Tab-separated table of C-alpha atoms in Angstrom:
chain	number	residue	atom	x	y	z
E	1	MET	CA	-0.762	0.397	-0.189
E	2	THR	CA	1.628	3.855	-0.823
E	3	LEU	CA	0.213	6.432	0.928
E	4	HIS	CA	-0.357	9.180	-1.439
E	5	SER	CA	-0.418	13.339	-1.737
E	6	MET	CA	-0.925	13.313	2.214
E	7	ASN	CA	2.194	14.634	3.154
E	8	ASN	CA	3.262	12.253	5.191
E	9	ASP	CA	1.622	12.752	7.259
E	10	PRO	CA	-1.558	11.154	8.110
E	11	SER	CA	-3.099	12.588	11.479
E	12	ALA	CA	-3.400	16.768	9.392
E	13	ILE	CA	-6.481	13.886	6.993
E	14	VAL	CA	-7.883	12.675	10.155
E	15	GLU	CA	-7.848	15.433	12.041
E	16	ALA	CA	-9.320	17.405	9.337
E	17	ASP	CA	-11.948	14.812	8.572
E	18	ARG	CA	-12.751	14.988	12.323
E	19	ALA	CA	-13.180	18.727	12.048
E	20	HIS	CA	-15.243	19.486	8.318
E	21	VAL	CA	-16.647	15.935	6.957
E	22	TRP	CA	-20.050	14.826	7.518
E	23	HIS	CA	-20.134	10.668	6.503
E	24	HIS	CA	-23.283	9.297	5.638
E	25	LEU	CA	-24.915	7.032	7.535
E	26	ILE	CA	-22.889	7.584	10.806
E	27	GLN	CA	-22.916	9.060	13.613
E	28	HIS	CA	-20.608	10.987	14.561
E	29	LYS	CA	-20.862	11.654	18.548
E	30	PRO	CA	-17.302	8.788	18.704
E	31	PHE	CA	-15.197	10.781	16.551
E	32	GLU	CA	-14.242	12.909	19.715
E	33	THR	CA	-12.636	10.002	21.353
E	34	VAL	CA	-12.367	8.019	18.828
E	35	ASP	CA	-10.389	8.105	14.661
E	36	PRO	CA	-12.836	7.915	11.521
E	37	ARG	CA	-12.700	5.454	9.393
E	38	ILE	CA	-10.910	6.285	6.094
E	39	ILE	CA	-9.915	4.476	2.932
E	40	VAL	CA	-7.148	5.201	0.410
E	41	GLU	CA	-6.073	2.177	-1.510
E	42	GLY	CA	-8.296	-0.737	-2.498
E	43	ARG	CA	-6.778	-3.821	-5.156
E	44	GLY	CA	-8.857	-6.550	-6.101
E	45	LEU	CA	-11.278	-7.681	-3.340
E	46	ARG	CA	-8.615	-5.248	-0.787
E	47	VAL	CA	-8.405	-2.184	0.596
E	48	TRP	CA	-6.318	-0.262	3.299
E	49	ASP	CA	-7.055	2.209	5.126
E	50	ILE	CA	-5.054	4.988	6.581
E	51	LYS	CA	-3.479	3.771	8.932
E	52	GLY	CA	-2.240	1.189	6.447
E	53	LYS	CA	-4.426	-1.986	7.605
E	54	GLU	CA	-5.366	-4.701	5.095
E	55	HIS	CA	-9.233	-5.425	5.090
E	56	LEU	CA	-11.044	-7.637	3.094
E	57	ASP	CA	-14.230	-6.394	1.777
E	58	ALA	CA	-17.159	-8.164	1.014
E	59	VAL	CA	-18.966	-6.006	0.472
E	60	SER	CA	-17.675	-3.496	-2.466
E	61	GLY	CA	-16.807	-0.639	-1.483
E	62	ALA	CA	-19.501	-0.558	2.056
E	63	VAL	CA	-22.936	-0.187	-0.188
E	64	TRP	CA	-22.346	-3.285	-2.844
E	65	THR	CA	-20.772	-0.910	-5.247
E	66	VAL	CA	-17.095	-2.220	-6.478
E	67	ASN	CA	-18.641	-5.396	-9.211
E	68	VAL	CA	-15.633	-5.923	-10.868
E	69	GLY	CA	-13.072	-4.555	-7.829
E	70	TYR	CA	-10.880	-1.622	-7.288
E	71	GLY	CA	-7.823	-0.692	-9.574
E	72	ARG	CA	-9.408	-1.120	-12.446
E	73	LYS	CA	-6.426	1.879	-13.684
E	74	ARG	CA	-8.433	0.902	-17.624
E	75	ILE	CA	-10.945	2.666	-16.686
E	76	ALA	CA	-9.378	5.748	-14.867
E	77	ASP	CA	-7.115	5.701	-17.811
E	78	ALA	CA	-10.341	5.973	-20.464
E	79	VAL	CA	-12.204	8.723	-18.581
E	80	ALA	CA	-9.047	10.629	-17.805
E	81	ALA	CA	-8.383	9.844	-22.098
E	82	GLN	CA	-12.022	11.360	-21.934
E	83	LEU	CA	-12.769	14.465	-19.897
E	84	THR	CA	-9.353	15.915	-21.760
E	85	LYS	CA	-11.435	15.587	-25.047
E	86	MET	CA	-15.129	16.547	-23.549
E	87	CYS	CA	-16.147	16.453	-19.673
E	88	PHE	CA	-19.337	17.520	-19.768
E	89	PHE	CA	-22.001	19.227	-21.590
E	90	ALA	CA	-26.123	19.193	-20.651
E	91	GLY	CA	-28.598	16.402	-21.496
E	92	ALA	CA	-30.525	18.287	-23.627
E	93	SER	CA	-28.067	17.351	-26.063
E	94	GLY	CA	-25.976	14.259	-26.233
E	95	THR	CA	-22.138	12.855	-26.664
E	96	ILE	CA	-19.747	10.161	-27.728
E	97	PRO	CA	-20.344	7.434	-24.386
E	98	GLY	CA	-23.290	8.413	-23.754
E	99	ALA	CA	-24.821	7.459	-27.120
E	100	GLN	CA	-22.845	4.287	-27.118
E	101	PHE	CA	-23.077	3.599	-23.857
E	102	ALA	CA	-26.849	3.637	-24.403
E	103	GLU	CA	-27.098	1.182	-27.283
E	104	ALA	CA	-24.495	-1.266	-24.241
E	105	LEU	CA	-26.599	-1.114	-22.388
E	106	ILE	CA	-29.951	-1.911	-23.989
E	107	ASP	CA	-28.169	-4.610	-26.473
E	108	LYS	CA	-28.377	-6.285	-22.880
E	109	MET	CA	-32.440	-5.729	-22.132
E	110	PRO	CA	-34.414	-7.528	-24.388
E	111	GLY	CA	-38.095	-5.234	-24.375
E	112	MET	CA	-36.262	-2.083	-23.215
E	113	SER	CA	-35.828	0.865	-25.366
E	114	ARG	CA	-34.327	3.845	-23.986
E	115	VAL	CA	-31.551	5.047	-21.203
E	116	TYR	CA	-32.093	8.825	-18.864
E	117	TYR	CA	-28.724	9.555	-17.658
E	118	ALA	CA	-28.019	10.799	-13.396
E	119	ASN	CA	-25.892	10.227	-11.073
E	120	SER	CA	-27.182	8.146	-8.262
E	121	GLY	CA	-29.965	5.566	-7.985
E	122	SER	CA	-32.230	7.654	-5.039
E	123	GLU	CA	-32.393	10.723	-8.938
E	124	ALA	CA	-33.188	7.386	-11.081
E	125	ASN	CA	-35.842	6.203	-8.977
E	126	GLU	CA	-37.527	9.719	-8.772
E	127	LYS	CA	-36.789	9.810	-12.316
E	128	ALA	CA	-39.229	6.792	-12.527
E	129	PHE	CA	-41.714	8.457	-10.279
E	130	LYS	CA	-41.915	11.389	-12.280
E	131	MET	CA	-42.309	10.088	-15.525
E	132	VAL	CA	-45.329	8.193	-13.774
E	133	ARG	CA	-47.216	10.879	-11.895
E	134	GLN	CA	-47.292	13.458	-15.889
E	135	ILE	CA	-48.551	10.180	-17.709
E	136	ALA	CA	-51.403	9.888	-15.332
E	137	HIS	CA	-51.822	13.816	-15.809
E	138	LYS	CA	-51.473	13.548	-19.718
E	139	HIS	CA	-53.256	9.690	-20.063
E	140	HIS	CA	-55.198	9.375	-17.194
E	141	GLY	CA	-56.442	13.136	-16.150
E	142	GLY	CA	-54.430	12.723	-13.432
E	143	LYS	CA	-56.269	10.142	-11.207
E	144	LYS	CA	-53.560	6.490	-11.606
E	145	HIS	CA	-51.086	8.663	-10.160
E	146	LYS	CA	-50.107	6.366	-7.349
E	147	ILE	CA	-47.177	4.100	-6.410
E	148	LEU	CA	-47.582	1.477	-5.210
E	149	TYR	CA	-43.982	-0.069	-2.591
E	150	ARG	CA	-43.194	-3.217	-0.994
E	151	GLU	CA	-42.641	-3.046	3.168
E	152	ARG	CA	-38.670	-3.993	3.612
E	153	ASP	CA	-37.686	-2.424	0.195
E	154	TYR	CA	-35.001	0.499	-0.097
E	155	HIS	CA	-35.416	2.718	-2.927
E	156	GLY	CA	-33.243	5.759	-2.308
E	157	THR	CA	-33.048	8.887	0.036
E	158	THR	CA	-34.291	12.018	-1.049
E	159	ILE	CA	-38.735	12.828	0.309
E	160	ALA	CA	-40.656	10.860	-2.655
E	161	ASN	CA	-37.784	8.076	-2.812
E	162	LEU	CA	-38.704	7.723	1.567
E	163	SER	CA	-41.984	8.350	1.208
E	164	ALA	CA	-41.518	4.296	-1.585
E	165	GLY	CA	-39.536	3.473	1.669
E	166	GLY	CA	-40.213	0.590	2.935
E	167	GLN	CA	-37.898	0.266	5.749
E	168	ALA	CA	-39.850	2.419	8.904
E	169	GLU	CA	-36.441	3.661	10.484
E	170	ARG	CA	-35.268	5.363	7.599
E	171	ASN	CA	-38.085	7.450	7.655
E	172	SER	CA	-38.116	7.922	10.823
E	173	HIS	CA	-38.255	11.819	11.424
E	174	TYR	CA	-38.236	12.121	7.449
E	175	GLY	CA	-42.224	13.006	7.539
E	176	PRO	CA	-44.409	14.543	6.340
E	177	PHE	CA	-44.485	12.351	2.999
E	178	VAL	CA	-45.134	12.551	-0.661
E	179	PRO	CA	-49.046	11.723	-1.085
E	180	GLY	CA	-49.753	8.467	-3.018
E	181	PHE	CA	-47.460	6.205	-1.907
E	182	ILE	CA	-48.248	2.699	-0.798
E	183	ALA	CA	-47.397	0.010	0.849
E	184	VAL	CA	-48.180	-3.313	-0.437
E	185	PRO	CA	-47.274	-6.937	1.812
E	186	HIS	CA	-43.341	-7.968	2.023
E	187	CYS	CA	-42.323	-11.786	0.341
E	188	LEU	CA	-40.560	-13.093	2.829
E	189	GLU	CA	-41.540	-16.802	3.453
E	190	TYR	CA	-39.044	-16.742	6.803
E	191	ARG	CA	-41.601	-14.385	8.251
E	192	ALA	CA	-44.883	-14.754	6.220
E	193	GLN	CA	-47.871	-14.145	7.462
E	194	ASP	CA	-49.937	-14.780	9.422
E	195	GLY	CA	-51.750	-18.012	7.654
E	196	TRP	CA	-49.897	-17.300	3.754
E	197	SER	CA	-47.762	-20.858	3.887
E	198	GLY	CA	-46.834	-23.710	1.940
E	199	GLU	CA	-45.921	-24.454	-1.945
E	200	ALA	CA	-49.016	-21.418	-2.861
E	201	TYR	CA	-46.534	-18.311	-0.831
E	202	GLY	CA	-45.476	-16.325	-3.719
E	203	GLU	CA	-48.447	-16.723	-5.261
E	204	ARG	CA	-50.469	-15.334	-1.824
E	205	ALA	CA	-47.765	-13.195	-1.266
E	206	ALA	CA	-48.339	-12.144	-5.003
E	207	ASN	CA	-51.957	-11.815	-4.776
E	208	ALA	CA	-51.524	-9.615	-1.878
E	209	ILE	CA	-50.257	-6.284	-3.796
E	210	GLU	CA	-53.635	-7.197	-5.801
E	211	GLU	CA	-56.210	-6.575	-2.915
E	212	VAL	CA	-53.713	-3.381	-1.781
E	213	ILE	CA	-55.348	-2.172	-6.257
E	214	LEU	CA	-58.855	-3.025	-5.490
E	215	ARG	CA	-58.703	-1.532	-2.133
E	216	GLU	CA	-57.162	1.768	-3.600
E	217	GLY	CA	-59.074	1.250	-6.394
E	218	PRO	CA	-57.306	0.462	-10.239
E	219	ASP	CA	-58.217	2.957	-11.626
E	220	THR	CA	-55.952	5.251	-8.984
E	221	VAL	CA	-52.483	3.051	-9.143
E	222	GLY	CA	-49.971	4.029	-12.259
E	223	ALA	CA	-47.300	1.620	-10.962
E	224	LEU	CA	-45.926	-1.004	-9.239
E	225	CYS	CA	-42.240	-0.196	-7.931
E	226	LEU	CA	-40.323	-3.395	-6.201
E	227	GLU	CA	-37.058	-4.193	-6.475
E	228	PRO	CA	-36.070	-7.563	-8.306
E	229	ILE	CA	-34.558	-9.246	-4.720
E	230	THR	CA	-34.144	-6.750	-1.521
E	231	ALA	CA	-31.349	-5.661	-0.488
E	232	GLY	CA	-30.680	-3.650	2.788
E	233	GLY	CA	-34.524	-5.232	3.979
E	234	GLY	CA	-32.679	-8.261	4.565
E	235	ILE	CA	-31.448	-10.622	0.720
E	236	ILE	CA	-35.262	-11.431	0.185
E	237	THR	CA	-36.381	-13.404	-2.771
E	238	PRO	CA	-38.743	-13.750	-3.945
E	239	PRO	CA	-40.541	-16.888	-3.410
E	240	ARG	CA	-41.712	-19.696	-6.148
E	241	GLY	CA	-44.280	-17.785	-8.616
E	242	TYR	CA	-44.184	-14.552	-6.461
E	243	TRP	CA	-42.613	-12.442	-9.809
E	244	GLU	CA	-45.817	-14.374	-12.556
E	245	ARG	CA	-48.583	-14.069	-10.927
E	246	VAL	CA	-47.330	-10.039	-10.372
E	247	GLN	CA	-46.750	-9.572	-13.902
E	248	GLU	CA	-50.182	-11.036	-14.480
E	249	ILE	CA	-51.594	-8.688	-11.821
E	250	CYS	CA	-50.556	-5.498	-13.192
E	251	ALA	CA	-51.404	-6.116	-17.264
E	252	LYS	CA	-54.541	-7.725	-15.633
E	253	TYR	CA	-54.717	-3.309	-14.510
E	254	ASP	CA	-52.059	-1.427	-16.876
E	255	ILE	CA	-49.979	-0.783	-14.648
E	256	LEU	CA	-46.301	0.386	-14.589
E	257	LEU	CA	-43.945	-2.225	-13.460
E	258	HIS	CA	-40.715	-0.374	-12.107
E	259	ILE	CA	-37.730	-2.495	-11.131
E	260	ASP	CA	-35.270	-0.860	-9.273
E	261	GLU	CA	-31.960	-2.381	-10.535
E	262	VAL	CA	-29.579	0.018	-7.809
E	263	VAL	CA	-28.589	-2.926	-6.742
E	264	CYS	CA	-28.734	-5.959	-8.357
E	265	GLY	CA	-27.884	-4.598	-11.580
E	266	LEU	CA	-24.268	-5.454	-13.925
E	267	GLY	CA	-23.729	-8.945	-13.373
E	268	ARG	CA	-24.588	-8.788	-8.461
E	269	THR	CA	-27.330	-11.613	-9.263
E	270	GLY	CA	-24.934	-13.894	-11.999
E	271	ALA	CA	-27.452	-12.374	-14.730
E	272	TRP	CA	-26.375	-8.689	-15.938
E	273	PHE	CA	-29.885	-7.761	-14.049
E	274	GLY	CA	-32.029	-9.123	-11.514
E	275	TYR	CA	-35.308	-8.920	-13.491
E	276	GLN	CA	-33.815	-10.941	-15.724
E	277	GLN	CA	-33.751	-13.972	-13.336
E	278	TYR	CA	-37.410	-14.360	-13.131
E	279	GLY	CA	-38.586	-14.150	-16.720
E	280	VAL	CA	-40.150	-10.880	-15.840
E	281	LYS	CA	-40.496	-8.025	-18.273
E	282	PRO	CA	-40.596	-4.762	-16.925
E	283	ASP	CA	-41.462	-0.795	-19.110
E	284	ILE	CA	-39.689	0.776	-16.734
E	285	VAL	CA	-35.592	0.165	-15.245
E	286	THR	CA	-32.915	2.106	-12.735
E	287	MET	CA	-29.917	1.242	-11.762
E	288	ALA	CA	-26.649	2.418	-10.395
E	289	LYS	CA	-24.244	1.253	-8.025
E	290	GLY	CA	-22.558	-1.146	-9.928
E	291	VAL	CA	-22.959	0.485	-13.330
E	292	ALA	CA	-19.253	1.905	-13.756
E	293	SER	CA	-18.379	0.170	-10.669
E	294	GLY	CA	-18.069	2.989	-8.191
E	295	TYR	CA	-15.410	4.609	-10.587
E	296	ALA	CA	-17.540	7.317	-11.756
E	297	ALA	CA	-20.669	9.121	-10.625
E	298	ILE	CA	-23.755	7.522	-12.296
E	299	SER	CA	-27.805	6.101	-12.691
E	300	CYS	CA	-30.034	5.316	-14.978
E	301	CYS	CA	-34.207	5.436	-15.416
E	302	VAL	CA	-34.650	2.821	-18.411
E	303	THR	CA	-38.136	2.942	-20.675
E	304	THR	CA	-39.665	0.662	-23.166
E	305	GLU	CA	-40.033	2.435	-26.144
E	306	LYS	CA	-44.478	2.613	-25.230
E	307	VAL	CA	-43.854	4.661	-22.379
E	308	PHE	CA	-41.522	6.844	-23.715
E	309	SER	CA	-43.823	7.767	-26.798
E	310	MET	CA	-46.031	8.394	-23.937
E	311	PHE	CA	-44.078	11.751	-24.357
E	312	LYS	CA	-43.362	12.666	-27.375
E	313	ASP	CA	-46.529	14.239	-28.659
E	314	ASP	CA	-45.077	18.704	-30.054
E	315	SER	CA	-48.855	18.862	-30.051
E	316	ASP	CA	-48.460	19.373	-26.742
E	317	HIS	CA	-46.011	22.568	-25.961
E	318	LEU	CA	-45.502	20.329	-21.761
E	319	GLY	CA	-46.012	17.713	-23.566
E	320	TYR	CA	-42.529	15.873	-22.488
E	321	PHE	CA	-40.463	14.495	-20.340
E	322	ARG	CA	-39.665	18.190	-18.719
E	323	ASP	CA	-36.822	17.444	-15.923
E	324	ILE	CA	-33.074	17.257	-16.207
E	325	SER	CA	-30.425	16.372	-14.131
E	326	THR	CA	-27.152	18.309	-13.774
E	327	PHE	CA	-24.769	15.291	-13.826
E	328	GLY	CA	-26.715	12.862	-16.283
E	329	GLY	CA	-24.110	15.188	-18.612
E	330	CYS	CA	-20.926	14.229	-17.552
E	331	THR	CA	-18.730	12.295	-19.808
E	332	ALA	CA	-17.024	10.250	-17.407
E	333	GLY	CA	-20.206	8.761	-15.506
E	334	PRO	CA	-21.719	5.977	-19.413
E	335	THR	CA	-17.212	5.872	-19.890
E	336	ALA	CA	-16.577	4.064	-16.623
E	337	ALA	CA	-19.435	2.327	-18.236
E	338	ILE	CA	-18.171	1.146	-21.254
E	339	GLU	CA	-15.789	-0.431	-19.475
E	340	ASN	CA	-16.855	-1.632	-17.002
E	341	MET	CA	-19.150	-3.709	-18.971
E	342	ALA	CA	-16.905	-4.619	-21.062
E	343	ILE	CA	-14.285	-6.976	-18.329
E	344	ILE	CA	-18.068	-7.332	-17.296
E	345	GLU	CA	-17.581	-9.658	-19.978
E	346	GLU	CA	-14.493	-10.321	-20.931
E	347	GLU	CA	-13.344	-11.428	-17.873
E	348	ASN	CA	-16.493	-13.870	-17.543
E	349	LEU	CA	-17.317	-12.499	-14.335
E	350	LEU	CA	-21.995	-13.380	-14.392
E	351	GLU	CA	-20.907	-17.123	-14.454
E	352	ASN	CA	-18.225	-16.145	-11.584
E	353	SER	CA	-21.287	-14.550	-9.512
E	354	THR	CA	-23.250	-17.660	-10.758
E	355	GLN	CA	-20.195	-20.166	-9.362
E	356	VAL	CA	-18.410	-18.094	-6.469
E	357	GLY	CA	-21.950	-17.006	-5.200
E	358	ALA	CA	-23.197	-20.896	-4.906
E	359	TYR	CA	-19.905	-21.575	-2.906
E	360	LEU	CA	-20.896	-18.882	-0.500
E	361	LYS	CA	-24.061	-19.773	-0.127
E	362	ASP	CA	-23.405	-23.395	0.870
E	363	SER	CA	-20.810	-21.812	2.474
E	364	LEU	CA	-23.120	-20.158	4.615
E	365	ASN	CA	-25.373	-22.654	5.151
E	366	ALA	CA	-22.414	-24.883	6.099
E	367	LEU	CA	-22.812	-22.123	9.047
E	368	MET	CA	-25.404	-22.823	9.527
E	369	ASP	CA	-25.479	-25.969	10.318
E	370	ARG	CA	-22.248	-24.638	13.114
E	371	HIS	CA	-23.938	-22.298	14.604
E	372	PRO	CA	-27.256	-22.332	14.942
E	373	VAL	CA	-27.921	-18.473	16.037
E	374	ILE	CA	-28.314	-18.620	11.936
E	375	GLY	CA	-31.690	-19.019	11.384
E	376	ASP	CA	-32.219	-18.534	7.929
E	377	VAL	CA	-29.388	-17.946	4.664
E	378	ARG	CA	-30.528	-16.594	1.825
E	379	GLY	CA	-29.610	-15.258	-1.774
E	380	LEU	CA	-28.671	-15.548	-5.946
E	381	GLY	CA	-24.701	-15.047	-7.173
E	382	LEU	CA	-22.623	-11.919	-5.467
E	383	PHE	CA	-25.602	-10.988	-2.556
E	384	ALA	CA	-26.436	-12.876	0.082
E	385	GLY	CA	-28.118	-12.713	3.411
E	386	ALA	CA	-28.189	-15.004	7.223
E	387	GLU	CA	-30.498	-14.064	9.675
E	388	LEU	CA	-29.846	-14.078	13.388
E	389	VAL	CA	-31.986	-15.465	15.539
E	390	THR	CA	-32.155	-16.465	18.950
E	391	ASP	CA	-34.477	-19.784	18.751
E	392	ARG	CA	-34.909	-21.093	15.370
E	393	ASP	CA	-38.320	-22.614	16.460
E	394	THR	CA	-39.581	-18.817	17.627
E	395	LYS	CA	-37.332	-17.289	15.394
E	396	GLU	CA	-36.945	-14.330	17.973
E	397	PRO	CA	-34.587	-12.041	16.763
E	398	VAL	CA	-30.586	-11.198	17.330
E	399	ASN	CA	-30.646	-7.882	18.102
E	400	GLU	CA	-29.083	-5.550	16.483
E	401	LYS	CA	-26.164	-3.968	18.417
E	402	GLN	CA	-25.150	-8.475	19.388
E	403	VAL	CA	-25.195	-8.126	15.097
E	404	GLY	CA	-23.145	-5.088	15.728
E	405	ALA	CA	-20.668	-6.392	17.258
E	406	ILE	CA	-20.525	-9.613	15.338
E	407	VAL	CA	-19.576	-6.825	12.268
E	408	ALA	CA	-17.487	-5.160	14.228
E	409	ASP	CA	-15.700	-8.740	15.073
E	410	CYS	CA	-14.936	-8.873	10.874
E	411	MET	CA	-13.364	-5.359	10.916
E	412	ALA	CA	-10.888	-6.017	13.739
E	413	GLN	CA	-10.244	-9.443	11.486
E	414	GLY	CA	-9.838	-7.423	8.579
E	415	VAL	CA	-13.230	-8.878	6.724
E	416	ILE	CA	-15.890	-5.888	5.857
E	417	ILE	CA	-19.399	-7.430	6.289
E	418	GLY	CA	-23.228	-6.006	6.098
E	419	ALA	CA	-25.576	-6.407	8.117
E	420	THR	CA	-29.603	-4.465	8.042
E	421	ASN	CA	-29.035	-1.780	10.268
E	422	ARG	CA	-31.153	1.421	11.462
E	423	SER	CA	-33.807	0.304	8.582
E	424	VAL	CA	-36.748	-2.621	9.744
E	425	PRO	CA	-38.332	-2.475	13.655
E	426	GLY	CA	-37.140	-4.781	14.867
E	427	PHE	CA	-35.161	-6.824	12.482
E	428	ASN	CA	-31.714	-5.734	11.762
E	429	ASN	CA	-30.749	-8.960	11.919
E	430	THR	CA	-29.274	-10.364	9.714
E	431	LEU	CA	-24.963	-10.184	7.854
E	432	LEU	CA	-25.013	-9.141	4.468
E	433	PHE	CA	-22.341	-10.384	2.058
E	434	ALA	CA	-21.679	-8.593	-2.038
E	435	PRO	CA	-18.516	-9.869	-2.608
E	436	ALA	CA	-17.215	-8.235	-5.679
E	437	LEU	CA	-18.166	-9.525	-8.711
E	438	ILE	CA	-14.233	-11.098	-9.066
E	439	ALA	CA	-13.996	-13.114	-6.609
E	440	THR	CA	-12.119	-15.810	-5.866
E	441	ARG	CA	-12.704	-19.742	-3.888
E	442	ASP	CA	-10.506	-18.686	-1.550
E	443	ASP	CA	-11.913	-14.795	-0.563
E	444	ILE	CA	-15.312	-16.699	0.738
E	445	ASP	CA	-13.564	-19.298	2.850
E	446	GLN	CA	-11.919	-15.692	4.625
E	447	ILE	CA	-14.776	-14.699	5.337
E	448	CYS	CA	-17.373	-16.901	6.647
E	449	ASP	CA	-13.552	-18.405	8.531
E	450	ALA	CA	-14.201	-14.155	9.996
E	451	VAL	CA	-18.093	-14.839	10.443
E	452	SER	CA	-18.319	-18.123	12.347
E	453	GLY	CA	-15.345	-16.804	15.040
E	454	ALA	CA	-17.134	-13.078	15.688
E	455	ILE	CA	-20.510	-15.044	15.700
E	456	THR	CA	-18.700	-17.764	18.523
E	457	ARG	CA	-16.900	-14.531	20.321
E	458	VAL	CA	-20.224	-12.136	20.520
E	459	LEU	CA	-23.277	-14.786	20.628
E	460	GLY	CA	-21.227	-18.022	22.345
């Protein structure tokens, strides 16, 4: 590891950070007595902090982003060359990398047609919500404006996205929220709602969505927004029959299906997109994180031509999509995304995600055999969760502080894992794993060994 541009004085960086940086998703009171963590370098799956300690990153940049791993010089070189030629132009005009990546992306998404660029997952979802609302006004007299979202799903941090957020603790203190966003039940079979069980659980969970539609009035519901696999809400893979029934319901009531691929997109599950694992045909797909693996900021809101055509009407001077994302005009994002996609293809990372992901799930199931505290293992590809319970019969969740202690123990061992936290009241008890798509079996062994030791030390 080398520490660059710090004038040989890491303490100055630490103090500047402590004094001036407002970090994401963390309480700063402890920084009065302990140093903030500062990550300075990464190669492959490994990162080094400012004190020189090496860590295996099992969560791809802490928020499931660096899909192709750290230190990809070809991406950095491509971005540098593009920035010196043309760094930015507002999205009302096009750019060469914007056109090239859109074409490459649509090639991976049969049935989809148009790419709207923005710079974060929250922003991409906000664009989708605005499209739904504008379609309601232009084509349904403003009535078909409601947007359904699922309990435990997460779609971002703006007020509109929190309005569509199924995690009560993330929403706490930020209301009042935008009207017209309606919750539907989650589909976690391990914690099935009363009376929902058996082979038909997936269909029953989907039918609960129809019940909400009928309660609200089908002529008032414009879209259904779902993650293909619920991510931060506990790595919830949909049960058999769920997606087929969801698709039928949306078609029956003329409801747009919006799939949030911000986490699952670009190979995380072993397919280009999570929805492709289930044969879903969406109307809108949003994505961010893995699109450029964190090498540049980019997000995309992708639609079918049918959706796009609803805004192509010059007889109405307000008929086009009157929206802008300033930094959606940056060329660094699509340039990095082009190279990111090429790396995934050239290194067969979809196949690696499938194969090593299966090994990850098998390894977590082996831990489950050794540690009764693991009540359930879920996931697909290099995306997995292990739910911790005090008793397998009652499924009483391990408390959040103990889960946090397990994460901290792994960190002390040099392995960075994740966990649900401050999201679903009483159920922040799932360990989360999403290593880069280049992960090997040896990496998985190191991750699982760390988790096993941590569980033993924290919970006995």
